[in-house]
mmCIF file with all atom_site columns, C-alpha atoms and ligand atoms in Angstrom:
data_model
loop_
_atom_site.group_PDB
_atom_site.id
_atom_site.type_symbol
_atom_site.label_atom_id
_atom_site.label_alt_id
_atom_site.label_comp_id
_atom_site.label_asym_id
_atom_site.label_entity_id
_atom_site.label_seq_id
_atom_site.pdbx_PDB_ins_code
_atom_site.Cartn_x
_atom_site.Cartn_y
_atom_site.Cartn_z
_atom_site.occupancy
_atom_site.B_iso_or_equiv
_atom_site.pdbx_formal_charge
_atom_site.auth_seq_id
_atom_site.auth_comp_id
_atom_site.auth_asym_id
_atom_site.auth_atom_id
_atom_site.pdbx_PDB_model_num
ATOM   1  C  CA  . UNK A 1 1  ? 151.233 78.139  -11.917 1.00 65.00 ? 1  UNK A CA  1
ATOM   2  C  CA  . UNK A 1 2  ? 154.711 79.059  -12.808 1.00 66.00 ? 2  UNK A CA  1
ATOM   3  C  CA  . UNK A 1 3  ? 155.591 82.440  -14.115 1.00 75.00 ? 3  UNK A CA  1
ATOM   4  C  CA  . UNK A 1 4  ? 158.781 83.264  -15.887 1.00 77.00 ? 4  UNK A CA  1
ATOM   5  C  CA  . UNK A 1 5  ? 160.540 85.894  -13.890 1.00 81.00 ? 5  UNK A CA  1
ATOM   6  C  CA  . UNK A 1 6  ? 162.009 88.467  -16.160 1.00 83.00 ? 6  UNK A CA  1
ATOM   7  C  CA  . UNK A 1 7  ? 165.347 89.855  -15.122 1.00 83.00 ? 7  UNK A CA  1
ATOM   8  C  CA  . UNK A 1 8  ? 165.814 93.394  -16.345 1.00 85.00 ? 8  UNK A CA  1
ATOM   9  C  CA  . UNK A 1 9  ? 168.659 93.328  -18.796 1.00 93.00 ? 9  UNK A CA  1
ATOM   10 C  CA  . UNK A 1 10 ? 170.855 96.208  -19.746 1.00 94.00 ? 10 UNK A CA  1
ATOM   11 C  CA  . UNK A 1 11 ? 173.230 96.621  -22.610 1.00 96.00 ? 11 UNK A CA  1
ATOM   12 C  CA  . UNK A 1 12 ? 176.857 97.420  -21.994 1.00 97.00 ? 12 UNK A CA  1
ATOM   13 C  CA  . UNK A 1 13 ? 177.843 100.512 -23.943 1.00 97.00 ? 13 UNK A CA  1
ATOM   14 C  CA  . UNK A 1 14 ? 181.331 99.058  -24.315 1.00 97.00 ? 14 UNK A CA  1
ATOM   15 C  CA  . UNK A 1 15 ? 181.045 95.487  -25.551 1.00 97.00 ? 15 UNK A CA  1
ATOM   16 C  CA  . UNK A 1 16 ? 177.318 95.543  -26.353 1.00 97.00 ? 16 UNK A CA  1
ATOM   17 C  CA  . UNK A 1 17 ? 176.548 92.468  -24.273 1.00 97.00 ? 17 UNK A CA  1
ATOM   18 C  CA  . UNK A 1 18 ? 173.276 92.184  -22.432 1.00 96.00 ? 18 UNK A CA  1
ATOM   19 C  CA  . UNK A 1 19 ? 173.565 91.511  -18.727 1.00 95.00 ? 19 UNK A CA  1
ATOM   20 C  CA  . UNK A 1 20 ? 171.442 91.890  -15.656 1.00 93.00 ? 20 UNK A CA  1
ATOM   21 C  CA  . UNK A 1 21 ? 171.606 95.260  -13.942 1.00 87.00 ? 21 UNK A CA  1
ATOM   22 C  CA  . UNK A 1 22 ? 173.318 93.758  -10.923 1.00 86.00 ? 22 UNK A CA  1
ATOM   23 C  CA  . UNK A 1 23 ? 176.302 92.707  -12.976 1.00 89.00 ? 23 UNK A CA  1
ATOM   24 C  CA  . UNK A 1 24 ? 176.820 96.160  -14.328 1.00 91.00 ? 24 UNK A CA  1
ATOM   25 C  CA  . UNK A 1 25 ? 178.151 99.519  -13.444 1.00 91.00 ? 25 UNK A CA  1
ATOM   26 C  CA  . UNK A 1 26 ? 175.910 102.524 -13.927 1.00 93.00 ? 26 UNK A CA  1
ATOM   27 C  CA  . UNK A 1 27 ? 177.338 105.746 -15.221 1.00 95.00 ? 27 UNK A CA  1
ATOM   28 C  CA  . UNK A 1 28 ? 175.059 108.653 -14.668 1.00 94.00 ? 28 UNK A CA  1
ATOM   29 C  CA  . UNK A 1 29 ? 174.611 112.125 -15.984 1.00 94.00 ? 29 UNK A CA  1
ATOM   30 C  CA  . UNK A 1 30 ? 173.112 114.242 -13.250 1.00 91.00 ? 30 UNK A CA  1
ATOM   31 C  CA  . UNK A 1 31 ? 170.816 117.237 -13.635 1.00 88.00 ? 31 UNK A CA  1
ATOM   32 C  CA  . UNK A 1 32 ? 173.896 119.388 -13.097 1.00 88.00 ? 32 UNK A CA  1
ATOM   33 C  CA  . UNK A 1 33 ? 175.477 117.789 -16.174 1.00 87.00 ? 33 UNK A CA  1
ATOM   34 C  CA  . UNK A 1 34 ? 178.170 116.070 -14.205 1.00 91.00 ? 34 UNK A CA  1
ATOM   35 C  CA  . UNK A 1 35 ? 179.060 112.506 -15.036 1.00 93.00 ? 35 UNK A CA  1
ATOM   36 C  CA  . UNK A 1 36 ? 179.448 110.198 -12.095 1.00 91.00 ? 36 UNK A CA  1
ATOM   37 C  CA  . UNK A 1 37 ? 179.597 106.543 -11.286 1.00 90.00 ? 37 UNK A CA  1
ATOM   38 C  CA  . UNK A 1 38 ? 176.340 105.603 -9.634  1.00 88.00 ? 38 UNK A CA  1
ATOM   39 C  CA  . UNK A 1 39 ? 177.336 102.863 -7.236  1.00 80.00 ? 39 UNK A CA  1
ATOM   40 C  CA  . UNK A 1 40 ? 173.941 102.773 -5.529  1.00 78.00 ? 40 UNK A CA  1
ATOM   41 C  CA  . UNK A 1 41 ? 171.882 102.619 -8.728  1.00 71.00 ? 41 UNK A CA  1
ATOM   42 C  CA  . UNK A 1 42 ? 169.324 104.865 -7.116  1.00 78.00 ? 42 UNK A CA  1
ATOM   43 C  CA  . UNK A 1 43 ? 170.261 108.291 -8.278  1.00 80.00 ? 43 UNK A CA  1
ATOM   44 C  CA  . UNK A 1 44 ? 168.167 110.115 -10.825 1.00 84.00 ? 44 UNK A CA  1
ATOM   45 C  CA  . UNK A 1 45 ? 169.430 111.028 -14.221 1.00 87.00 ? 45 UNK A CA  1
ATOM   46 C  CA  . UNK A 1 46 ? 170.281 109.527 -17.552 1.00 88.00 ? 46 UNK A CA  1
ATOM   47 C  CA  . UNK A 1 47 ? 172.261 106.379 -17.077 1.00 92.00 ? 47 UNK A CA  1
ATOM   48 C  CA  . UNK A 1 48 ? 174.486 104.190 -19.179 1.00 95.00 ? 48 UNK A CA  1
ATOM   49 C  CA  . UNK A 1 49 ? 175.577 100.702 -18.250 1.00 95.00 ? 49 UNK A CA  1
ATOM   50 C  CA  . UNK A 1 50 ? 178.970 99.082  -18.392 1.00 95.00 ? 50 UNK A CA  1
ATOM   51 C  CA  . UNK A 1 51 ? 180.347 95.723  -17.315 1.00 94.00 ? 51 UNK A CA  1
ATOM   52 C  CA  . UNK A 1 52 ? 182.635 95.769  -14.286 1.00 89.00 ? 52 UNK A CA  1
ATOM   53 C  CA  . UNK A 1 53 ? 185.562 95.865  -16.575 1.00 91.00 ? 53 UNK A CA  1
ATOM   54 C  CA  . UNK A 1 54 ? 188.158 98.435  -17.490 1.00 91.00 ? 54 UNK A CA  1
ATOM   55 C  CA  . UNK A 1 55 ? 188.171 96.911  -20.959 1.00 94.00 ? 55 UNK A CA  1
ATOM   56 C  CA  . UNK A 1 56 ? 184.560 97.817  -21.523 1.00 95.00 ? 56 UNK A CA  1
ATOM   57 C  CA  . UNK A 1 57 ? 185.263 101.330 -20.365 1.00 95.00 ? 57 UNK A CA  1
ATOM   58 C  CA  . UNK A 1 58 ? 188.054 101.529 -22.928 1.00 96.00 ? 58 UNK A CA  1
ATOM   59 C  CA  . UNK A 1 59 ? 185.707 100.274 -25.604 1.00 97.00 ? 59 UNK A CA  1
ATOM   60 C  CA  . UNK A 1 60 ? 183.009 102.725 -24.601 1.00 97.00 ? 60 UNK A CA  1
ATOM   61 C  CA  . UNK A 1 61 ? 185.576 105.477 -24.891 1.00 96.00 ? 61 UNK A CA  1
ATOM   62 C  CA  . UNK A 1 62 ? 186.715 104.371 -28.351 1.00 97.00 ? 62 UNK A CA  1
ATOM   63 C  CA  . UNK A 1 63 ? 183.311 103.670 -29.847 1.00 97.00 ? 63 UNK A CA  1
ATOM   64 C  CA  . UNK A 1 64 ? 181.754 106.686 -28.124 1.00 97.00 ? 64 UNK A CA  1
ATOM   65 C  CA  . UNK A 1 65 ? 179.043 104.425 -26.762 1.00 97.00 ? 65 UNK A CA  1
ATOM   66 C  CA  . UNK A 1 66 ? 179.008 106.278 -23.489 1.00 96.00 ? 66 UNK A CA  1
ATOM   67 C  CA  . UNK A 1 67 ? 178.592 109.653 -25.159 1.00 96.00 ? 67 UNK A CA  1
ATOM   68 C  CA  . UNK A 1 68 ? 175.814 108.341 -27.360 1.00 96.00 ? 68 UNK A CA  1
ATOM   69 C  CA  . UNK A 1 69 ? 174.030 106.814 -24.457 1.00 96.00 ? 69 UNK A CA  1
ATOM   70 C  CA  . UNK A 1 70 ? 174.309 109.841 -22.185 1.00 95.00 ? 70 UNK A CA  1
ATOM   71 C  CA  . UNK A 1 71 ? 173.721 112.193 -25.111 1.00 94.00 ? 71 UNK A CA  1
ATOM   72 C  CA  . UNK A 1 72 ? 176.530 114.415 -23.993 1.00 93.00 ? 72 UNK A CA  1
ATOM   73 C  CA  . UNK A 1 73 ? 180.211 114.785 -24.795 1.00 94.00 ? 73 UNK A CA  1
ATOM   74 C  CA  . UNK A 1 74 ? 182.336 113.048 -22.213 1.00 95.00 ? 74 UNK A CA  1
ATOM   75 C  CA  . UNK A 1 75 ? 185.583 114.856 -21.444 1.00 93.00 ? 75 UNK A CA  1
ATOM   76 C  CA  . UNK A 1 76 ? 188.807 112.941 -21.137 1.00 94.00 ? 76 UNK A CA  1
ATOM   77 C  CA  . UNK A 1 77 ? 189.084 113.750 -17.402 1.00 94.00 ? 77 UNK A CA  1
ATOM   78 C  CA  . UNK A 1 78 ? 185.784 112.017 -16.803 1.00 94.00 ? 78 UNK A CA  1
ATOM   79 C  CA  . UNK A 1 79 ? 187.050 108.842 -18.443 1.00 95.00 ? 79 UNK A CA  1
ATOM   80 C  CA  . UNK A 1 80 ? 190.192 109.062 -16.379 1.00 94.00 ? 80 UNK A CA  1
ATOM   81 C  CA  . UNK A 1 81 ? 188.303 109.327 -13.108 1.00 93.00 ? 81 UNK A CA  1
ATOM   82 C  CA  . UNK A 1 82 ? 185.899 106.562 -14.143 1.00 92.00 ? 82 UNK A CA  1
ATOM   83 C  CA  . UNK A 1 83 ? 188.877 104.400 -14.909 1.00 93.00 ? 83 UNK A CA  1
ATOM   84 C  CA  . UNK A 1 84 ? 190.246 104.938 -11.412 1.00 92.00 ? 84 UNK A CA  1
ATOM   85 C  CA  . UNK A 1 85 ? 186.900 103.985 -9.913  1.00 88.00 ? 85 UNK A CA  1
ATOM   86 C  CA  . UNK A 1 86 ? 186.805 100.863 -12.049 1.00 86.00 ? 86 UNK A CA  1
ATOM   87 C  CA  . UNK A 1 87 ? 190.270 99.873  -10.920 1.00 88.00 ? 87 UNK A CA  1
ATOM   88 C  CA  . UNK A 1 88 ? 189.128 100.060 -7.314  1.00 85.00 ? 88 UNK A CA  1
ATOM   89 C  CA  . UNK A 1 89 ? 186.280 97.705  -8.075  1.00 75.00 ? 89 UNK A CA  1
ATOM   90 C  CA  . UNK A 1 90 ? 188.427 95.323  -10.040 1.00 70.00 ? 90 UNK A CA  1
ATOM   91 C  CA  . UNK A 1 91 ? 190.922 95.000  -7.232  1.00 70.00 ? 91 UNK A CA  1
ATOM   92 C  CA  . UNK A 1 92 ? 188.385 94.330  -4.534  1.00 59.00 ? 92 UNK A CA  1
HETATM 93 ZN ZN1 . LIG B 2 .  ? 180.876 95.109  -21.487 1.00 71.93 ? 1  LIG B ZN1 1
#
């Protein structure tokens, strides 16, 4: 018997591509309404997924995909700090 293992796929709010969770970055809105980068993937809250790419973050900012997905306005400062986090990941 062979079963097809289903990999949970998530949609990038920037480019709209479907990828497995492991290949993506999770942006989370916490119960306190703060928006953070969930590097562990274990925190509770409403999450949005993005590729490990600054480009996708840019896109998500322009098309408001992140705001739509988190159902909250995302202030400019939040994008700025997310961008810094992304840069760290991209360099390593
Ligand atoms: Zn993407």
